[in-house]
């Protein structure tokens, strides 16, 4: 009663993907809890029917829906500025939060802009602008990608969190003085 196959109902992954591995010999009770951040915009009236908490094992090939009785949303607070999910699981494995494939819930997004750390005078350089989910490691992930393709770069701008539906069109305009 804890999980059922949900592979066909999964939409976009909207959280950190967490893998729990027990050390050899570690024994727990019947279950344990994991709390992790997600990027759903909670101010838009998100409900448990809009999302899926899914669980898998390394040996399995399916994502299984965790029964909604075994998880709940946790609001952001002074200890963690991201909204979170608290889920109770029966065994080690991989867990994440997804939108249902037929729901277009708003996500918390941000804009990040990067450019090379050193700009050579009289040469042009590109500013790369990303519209991305608000998750704790997302800016670091993009920074690593930028460094891999361009070397040393600097984050030259970031926006506050803003709600946006997945696959929304965003038009950017550049203004100069």
Short mmCIF file of C-alpha atoms in Angstrom, two decimals:
data_model
loop_
_atom_site.label_atom_id
_atom_site.label_comp_id
_atom_site.label_asym_id
_atom_site.label_seq_id
_atom_site.Cartn_x
_atom_site.Cartn_y
_atom_site.Cartn_z
CA UNK A 1 0.00 0.00 0.00
CA UNK A 2 3.07 2.27 0.13
CA UNK A 3 3.77 2.56 -3.65
CA UNK A 4 2.24 1.84 -7.09
CA UNK A 5 3.64 2.16 -10.66
CA UNK A 6 3.57 5.80 -11.79
CA UNK A 7 6.01 5.84 -14.72
CA UNK A 8 3.33 6.80 -17.28
CA UNK A 9 1.88 9.64 -15.16
CA UNK A 10 5.13 11.51 -14.50
CA UNK A 11 5.61 15.01 -15.86
CA UNK A 12 8.56 17.32 -15.26
CA UNK A 13 10.81 16.58 -12.25
CA UNK A 14 10.45 19.55 -9.89
CA UNK A 15 12.74 18.72 -6.99
CA UNK A 16 16.16 17.59 -6.06
CA UNK A 17 16.56 13.87 -6.78
CA UNK A 18 17.55 12.16 -3.55
CA UNK A 19 19.15 8.74 -3.24
CA UNK A 20 19.20 7.10 0.19
CA UNK A 21 21.76 4.35 0.71
CA UNK A 22 22.09 2.46 4.00
CA UNK A 23 25.56 1.44 5.19
CA UNK A 24 26.09 -2.28 5.61
CA UNK A 25 24.48 -3.53 8.78
CA UNK A 26 22.35 -0.41 9.38
CA UNK A 27 18.93 -1.39 10.66
CA UNK A 28 16.04 1.06 10.90
CA UNK A 29 12.47 0.63 11.97
CA UNK A 30 9.67 0.00 9.50
CA UNK A 31 10.27 3.37 7.78
CA UNK A 32 12.32 6.58 7.74
CA UNK A 33 11.70 10.22 6.69
CA UNK A 34 13.47 12.31 4.05
CA UNK A 35 12.97 16.06 3.61
CA UNK A 36 14.14 17.78 0.41
CA UNK A 37 13.46 21.01 -1.56
CA UNK A 38 11.19 21.44 -4.57
CA UNK A 39 10.46 24.32 -6.98
CA UNK A 40 6.65 24.34 -7.10
CA UNK A 41 5.09 27.74 -6.46
CA UNK A 42 3.14 27.02 -3.26
CA UNK A 43 1.32 30.37 -3.39
CA UNK A 44 -0.75 29.14 -6.34
CA UNK A 45 -2.80 26.64 -4.31
CA UNK A 46 -0.91 23.46 -5.20
CA UNK A 47 -2.54 20.26 -3.95
CA UNK A 48 -1.45 16.64 -3.60
CA UNK A 49 -3.59 15.78 -6.65
CA UNK A 50 -1.38 18.03 -8.82
CA UNK A 51 1.89 16.23 -8.11
CA UNK A 52 3.48 12.80 -7.77
CA UNK A 53 6.07 11.74 -5.24
CA UNK A 54 7.90 8.87 -6.91
CA UNK A 55 10.29 6.24 -5.60
CA UNK A 56 12.59 3.76 -7.34
CA UNK A 57 15.39 1.38 -6.50
CA UNK A 58 18.65 1.00 -8.40
CA UNK A 59 17.63 -2.52 -9.41
CA UNK A 60 14.13 -1.56 -10.58
CA UNK A 61 13.23 0.05 -13.88
CA UNK A 62 9.99 1.74 -12.80
CA UNK A 63 9.10 4.82 -10.79
CA UNK A 64 6.47 4.06 -8.18
CA UNK A 65 4.04 6.63 -6.78
CA UNK A 66 4.30 7.05 -3.02
CA UNK A 67 0.86 6.97 -1.41
CA UNK A 68 -0.14 10.59 -0.52
CA UNK A 69 -0.74 9.47 3.08
CA UNK A 70 3.05 9.02 3.40
CA UNK A 71 4.17 12.54 2.41
CA UNK A 72 3.37 16.22 2.95
CA UNK A 73 4.51 19.68 1.93
CA UNK A 74 6.69 21.67 4.36
CA UNK A 75 6.84 25.45 3.99
CA UNK A 76 10.06 27.42 3.70
CA UNK A 77 11.33 28.84 6.98
CA UNK A 78 14.37 30.61 8.41
CA UNK A 79 16.37 27.34 8.41
CA UNK A 80 15.59 26.58 4.72
CA UNK A 81 14.38 29.24 2.29
CA UNK A 82 13.06 26.68 -0.19
CA UNK A 83 9.66 24.97 0.09
CA UNK A 84 10.21 21.32 0.91
CA UNK A 85 8.62 17.91 0.83
CA UNK A 86 8.68 15.45 3.74
CA UNK A 87 8.23 11.81 2.73
CA UNK A 88 8.19 8.57 4.73
CA UNK A 89 9.77 5.61 2.92
CA UNK A 90 9.97 1.89 3.74
CA UNK A 91 13.42 1.12 2.23
CA UNK A 92 16.52 2.74 0.70
CA UNK A 93 16.15 4.09 -2.83
CA UNK A 94 15.70 7.14 -5.03
CA UNK A 95 12.90 9.66 -4.49
CA UNK A 96 11.78 12.89 -6.19
CA UNK A 97 8.74 15.09 -6.75
CA UNK A 98 7.15 15.46 -10.21
CA UNK A 99 4.26 17.31 -11.73
CA UNK A 100 1.56 15.01 -13.06
CA UNK A 101 1.85 14.84 -16.85
CA UNK A 102 -1.63 16.42 -17.27
CA UNK A 103 -1.07 19.31 -14.81
CA UNK A 104 0.68 22.58 -15.65
CA UNK A 105 1.44 23.85 -12.14
CA UNK A 106 3.52 27.00 -11.77
CA UNK A 107 7.16 26.58 -10.78
CA UNK A 108 9.42 28.96 -8.92
CA UNK A 109 11.96 30.12 -11.50
CA UNK A 110 14.85 32.56 -11.63
CA UNK A 111 16.99 34.24 -14.26
CA UNK A 112 20.78 33.83 -14.07
CA UNK A 113 23.28 35.67 -16.31
CA UNK A 114 26.94 34.68 -16.80
CA UNK A 115 29.85 36.17 -18.73
CA UNK A 116 33.59 35.43 -18.95
CA UNK A 117 35.56 36.53 -15.88
CA UNK A 118 38.00 38.39 -18.14
CA UNK A 119 36.86 40.45 -21.13
CA UNK A 120 39.59 41.40 -23.58
CA UNK A 121 39.26 45.05 -24.70
CA UNK A 122 37.91 45.54 -28.23
CA UNK A 123 36.71 41.91 -28.43
CA UNK A 124 33.10 40.90 -28.12
CA UNK A 125 31.87 38.41 -25.53
CA UNK A 126 28.52 36.75 -25.00
CA UNK A 127 26.36 37.00 -21.92
CA UNK A 128 24.53 33.70 -21.38
CA UNK A 129 21.12 34.07 -19.76
CA UNK A 130 19.32 31.10 -18.20
CA UNK A 131 15.72 30.87 -17.00
CA UNK A 132 15.82 27.97 -14.56
CA UNK A 133 14.06 26.28 -11.65
CA UNK A 134 14.70 27.63 -8.14
CA UNK A 135 16.48 24.72 -6.51
CA UNK A 136 19.47 24.95 -4.13
CA UNK A 137 22.08 23.48 -6.49
CA UNK A 138 20.79 24.86 -9.80
CA UNK A 139 23.01 27.97 -9.91
CA UNK A 140 26.07 25.83 -9.09
CA UNK A 141 25.09 23.29 -11.76
CA UNK A 142 24.83 26.04 -14.39
CA UNK A 143 28.10 27.61 -13.21
CA UNK A 144 29.86 24.25 -13.68
CA UNK A 145 28.35 23.94 -17.18
CA UNK A 146 29.49 27.47 -18.07
CA UNK A 147 33.01 26.82 -16.77
CA UNK A 148 33.20 23.61 -18.77
CA UNK A 149 32.34 25.34 -22.06
CA UNK A 150 33.93 28.80 -21.48
CA UNK A 151 36.50 28.58 -18.67
CA UNK A 152 36.41 31.14 -15.87
CA UNK A 153 33.04 32.92 -15.72
CA UNK A 154 31.21 35.24 -13.35
CA UNK A 155 27.58 35.35 -12.32
CA UNK A 156 26.75 38.93 -13.28
CA UNK A 157 23.07 38.95 -12.40
CA UNK A 158 20.26 36.94 -10.87
CA UNK A 159 16.58 37.62 -10.35
CA UNK A 160 14.28 37.05 -7.43
CA UNK A 161 12.11 33.94 -7.61
CA UNK A 162 9.10 34.28 -9.92
CA UNK A 163 6.23 31.90 -10.74
CA UNK A 164 6.14 30.51 -14.28
CA UNK A 165 4.44 27.59 -16.02
CA UNK A 166 6.72 24.98 -17.65
CA UNK A 167 7.55 25.66 -21.32
CA UNK A 168 6.50 29.32 -21.05
CA UNK A 169 7.81 31.70 -23.66
CA UNK A 170 10.10 34.40 -22.24
CA UNK A 171 11.16 37.44 -24.22
CA UNK A 172 14.34 39.18 -23.10
CA UNK A 173 15.23 42.68 -24.16
CA UNK A 174 18.59 44.38 -23.74
CA UNK A 175 18.58 48.04 -22.79
CA UNK A 176 21.67 50.20 -22.94
CA UNK A 177 22.23 53.75 -21.74
#
